[in-house]
Amino acid sequence: MHRSGVMIKVTIDNIEVEVEPGTTILNAARQIGGEVVPPAMCYYSKLPGTGGKCRTCLVEVAAGSTADPRPMPKLVASCSTNVMDGMIVKNKTSEKVHENRGGVVEFLLANHPLDCPVCDQAGECHLQD
Amino acid sequence: MPIDQANLNPKYMKGRKLLIEQVNIPGIETFDVYRKNGGYRSVDKAIKTMSPDDVVEEVKKSGLRGRGGAGFPTGMKWSFLAKPEGVPRYLVCNADESEPGTFKDRYLMEYLPHLLIEGMITSSYALGCNLSFIYIRGEFMWILDILEKAIAEAYAQGYLGKNILGSGYDLDLRVMPGGGAYICGEETALIESLEGKRGNPRIKPPFPAVKGLWGCPTVVNNVESIAAVVPIVNDGGDAYAQIGIGRSTGTKLISASGNLARPGVYEIDLGLSVEEFIYGDDYCRGMANGKKLKACIPGGSSVPILPHYLVTKTAAGEDRLMTYESLSDGGFATGSMLGSGGFIVFDEDQCIVRNTWNFARFYSHESCGQCSPCREGTSWMEKVLYRLENGQGNLRDIDLLAEINKKIEGNTICPLGDAAAWPVAAAIHHFREEFEWHVTNKEESQTRNFGLSKEPVSA
Ligand SMILES: Cc1cc2nc3c(=O)[nH]c(=O)nc-3n(C[C@H](O)[C@H](O)[C@H](O)COP(=O)(O)O)c2cc1C
Ligand code: SF4
Ligand code: FES
């Protein structure tokens, strides 16, 4: 990632943050940290091409950008959607996100072995959160 | 289902035939006969007298909408194609036809291979492609042979290869067989598959018009859309736009199947009434064996099912027409979609629960498994529907299905998730009574069918 100097503003759950162009919503949220970070189960920052599959990181985009402030009709995967200047994202604050993320986790658990004690991920698992 | 050739004689169908007029001419699958009957005129006309942009302009004027299912205007799609300098562009014909209830592309390619090839040449010229592909469903191996033979003839006659008709325009055309997965009909999965990878849909954006095959701008079009370019260039976009109603212009191939007296592939003018299509002497001639119509899926397995009282009339009591608009009149509550034109009709002896289960099984099998809602949701729905159909369900299952549906819809990478969810949602919406009957009359439901559903009093 190279520094271009130009930063763009994005608002996630009413918190504003400045990031470099080309940052994903997920990584912008990680810059804020804490509660506003969506759970991400199939994205690993060091592996190119990951993300977009598990759909746990879905967020609502209430306004696309300053230039085009229309909301996006569907929830989007925050790990594979880049931020735009003036974008307004709702994660914790969105009812829709809650509902659908709950659904996704339910789907994941539907065929999940639940062998938590012997699992490498135990203790650091978004499914358990 | 075997297609009865006698049933498909265009002479017996009303209206103008732009695509399948010549299907019964002996030897039409050979270059010579096809050429003698006016074939390849559109290539002559386009290459000798029109610029590529002129061709795109005619297609725009024609109002042609993609025949693969989504109905996106073809001319507009073409004009979105990015044209960076020094980067090749590709045209890919989507011949992966595998939507249950759809078999029109197969018919077209099997009997009129040169029509598709002619369309490919004219379209490739319009888009400035020098290498184009026909991605054909792997189960259609015998059609692959037919197409390759026809392509070899076109090469021999100077319609393909270097310097076509002395114009300086070069085009190579390849046929690629698919591996036999429904999902490879989704355009980005198709591109992945063409590149030699597993056919998993890509995350969009970027769209293929910007970054498609091997990262280059690509247009993917259905077989019928490409074939329709031939009459559009021959007669002009305006002439094509005169057929049809409103934004549904031209003719459409309909694959009619199910309990009809005369199923088969029909070319209709868009705007024909559904009533006439099902009962008219020139078309399906009503239901087989004098049975009553119970339900109809007008656009292939992915579109909502309509109960008998909403097939020929909309909820507002207007005649339902075979157009993109009229079939979707009423939205999800009382409408459906034209989709790919896979017109499936059910008579009173068919079980909606069984059919819904059958489709759910199909989608669960065909889900590529990339994203969780579709992978888990489709197989869950399949299991619940299996229970219901086999007399092991309970009333909660019906609400459970609706709930699973809501969680899939809109949360997936590609539209297969939605395509799996809608038919189930629609079946429950219109035939809830029949689903409940399967629960409350477990034993009876294993031995006889429910019959027609009652029209809601308020409707
Ligand atoms: C799961 C899925 C399967 C599809 N299968 C086909 C197919 O078999 N044939 C086809 O032409 N389009 C199919 N499509 C639509 C294509 O993605 C694409 O929209 C179409 O080929 C575009 O062509 P058109 O604009 O000429 O309609 C499918 C889409 C999805 C989501
Ligand atoms: S919706 Fe289904 S078919 Fe489409 S990408 Fe996701 S898992 Fe694959
Ligand atoms: S982290 Fe899995 S879809 Fe974004």
XYZ file of C-alpha atoms in Angstrom, chain B residues 211-373:
163
model
C -12.450 -7.096 -15.949
C -13.653 -10.397 -17.324
C -11.892 -13.187 -19.130
C -8.181 -13.112 -18.221
C -8.760 -9.710 -16.664
C -9.878 -8.198 -19.978
C -13.194 -6.513 -20.791
C -15.734 -9.197 -21.657
C -19.344 -9.410 -22.742
C -21.329 -12.538 -21.916
C -24.558 -13.045 -23.841
C -27.102 -15.793 -24.126
C -27.382 -17.863 -27.347
C -30.768 -16.421 -28.211
C -29.632 -12.819 -27.625
C -26.759 -13.342 -30.053
C -28.951 -15.037 -32.635
C -31.387 -12.116 -32.447
C -28.627 -9.766 -33.594
C -28.891 -11.366 -37.056
C -32.456 -10.191 -37.875
C -31.741 -6.889 -36.118
C -28.836 -6.117 -38.430
C -30.610 -7.496 -41.507
C -33.861 -5.573 -41.097
C -32.756 -2.756 -38.813
C -33.327 -2.152 -35.134
C -36.513 -0.185 -35.741
C -38.205 -3.048 -37.563
C -37.359 -5.358 -34.668
C -38.669 -2.879 -32.122
C -42.037 -2.764 -33.893
C -42.751 -6.291 -32.733
C -43.819 -6.563 -29.131
C -45.226 -4.199 -26.555
C -43.473 -1.366 -24.750
C -40.069 -2.355 -23.476
C -40.580 -6.004 -24.443
C -39.608 -5.941 -28.084
C -39.120 -8.626 -30.676
C -39.732 -12.334 -30.569
C -38.839 -14.784 -27.839
C -38.272 -18.492 -27.825
C -40.390 -20.193 -25.200
C -39.612 -23.716 -23.995
C -43.052 -25.025 -23.092
C -43.127 -28.143 -20.958
C -45.267 -29.931 -18.421
C -48.827 -31.146 -18.797
C -49.537 -29.403 -22.091
C -51.207 -30.967 -25.100
C -48.379 -29.797 -27.319
C -45.189 -28.921 -25.465
C -42.126 -27.773 -27.384
C -40.122 -24.725 -28.388
C -42.179 -21.829 -29.736
C -41.124 -18.521 -31.135
C -43.696 -15.957 -30.089
C -44.115 -12.236 -30.517
C -43.669 -10.736 -27.091
C -47.070 -9.426 -26.067
C -49.005 -12.582 -26.908
C -51.529 -13.336 -24.181
C -50.750 -16.209 -21.840
C -54.278 -17.471 -22.445
C -53.636 -17.819 -26.160
C -50.225 -19.336 -25.617
C -51.572 -22.112 -23.411
C -54.903 -22.743 -25.100
C -54.448 -21.412 -28.648
C -54.453 -23.833 -31.589
C -51.266 -22.278 -32.891
C -49.436 -22.918 -29.655
C -49.776 -25.398 -26.834
C -53.412 -26.378 -27.493
C -54.416 -26.496 -23.885
C -53.800 -29.023 -21.200
C -53.005 -32.640 -21.942
C -55.816 -35.152 -21.412
C -58.355 -32.429 -20.651
C -57.041 -31.883 -17.138
C -57.338 -28.617 -15.261
C -54.469 -26.185 -14.951
C -53.172 -26.001 -11.411
C -50.114 -23.811 -11.588
C -47.578 -22.362 -13.985
C -43.944 -21.352 -13.746
C -43.549 -18.985 -16.685
C -39.801 -18.363 -16.779
C -37.773 -21.349 -15.672
C -37.258 -22.863 -12.242
C -35.840 -19.681 -10.699
C -38.983 -17.566 -11.004
C -41.994 -17.558 -8.678
C -44.777 -20.045 -9.357
C -48.272 -18.763 -10.182
C -51.460 -20.471 -8.978
C -54.148 -21.165 -11.598
C -56.149 -18.008 -10.870
C -53.147 -15.759 -11.570
C -51.863 -17.393 -14.742
C -53.983 -15.819 -17.453
C -55.152 -12.785 -15.465
C -53.210 -10.438 -13.237
C -54.453 -9.683 -9.732
C -56.030 -6.522 -11.133
C -58.052 -8.657 -13.553
C -56.173 -7.629 -16.686
C -55.088 -10.165 -19.269
C -51.629 -11.454 -18.543
C -49.310 -11.141 -21.520
C -46.046 -12.798 -22.408
C -43.906 -9.725 -21.726
C -41.280 -8.898 -19.146
C -43.637 -6.352 -17.581
C -46.935 -8.185 -17.566
C -45.555 -11.427 -16.162
C -43.978 -9.533 -13.294
C -47.109 -7.457 -12.688
C -47.997 -7.699 -9.018
C -44.404 -8.221 -7.898
C -43.709 -11.104 -5.597
C -47.241 -11.169 -4.158
C -49.145 -11.945 -7.332
C -46.620 -11.890 -10.176
C -43.687 -13.829 -11.563
C -41.080 -13.217 -14.288
C -40.391 -13.995 -17.926
C -36.903 -15.163 -17.004
C -35.386 -17.443 -19.595
C -38.749 -18.419 -21.063
C -38.950 -21.882 -19.512
C -42.716 -22.194 -19.370
C -43.681 -25.090 -17.090
C -47.326 -26.006 -16.631
C -48.767 -28.244 -13.919
C -52.134 -29.957 -14.013
C -54.367 -30.823 -11.065
C -52.563 -34.123 -10.452
C -49.211 -32.551 -9.655
C -47.979 -31.994 -6.142
C -46.574 -28.533 -5.439
C -44.709 -29.692 -2.346
C -42.987 -32.389 -4.315
C -42.074 -30.006 -7.088
C -40.755 -27.413 -4.649
C -38.657 -30.081 -2.994
C -37.378 -31.190 -6.382
C -36.223 -27.658 -7.237
C -34.712 -27.179 -3.785
C -32.788 -30.392 -4.250
C -31.518 -29.099 -7.562
C -30.301 -25.800 -6.101
C -28.728 -27.430 -3.094
C -26.862 -29.778 -5.398
C -25.808 -26.972 -7.720
C -24.762 -24.426 -5.106
C -21.051 -23.867 -5.582
C -20.642 -23.687 -1.824
C -18.616 -20.504 -1.640
C -20.860 -18.476 0.571
C -22.447 -19.707 3.746
C -26.070 -18.568 3.341
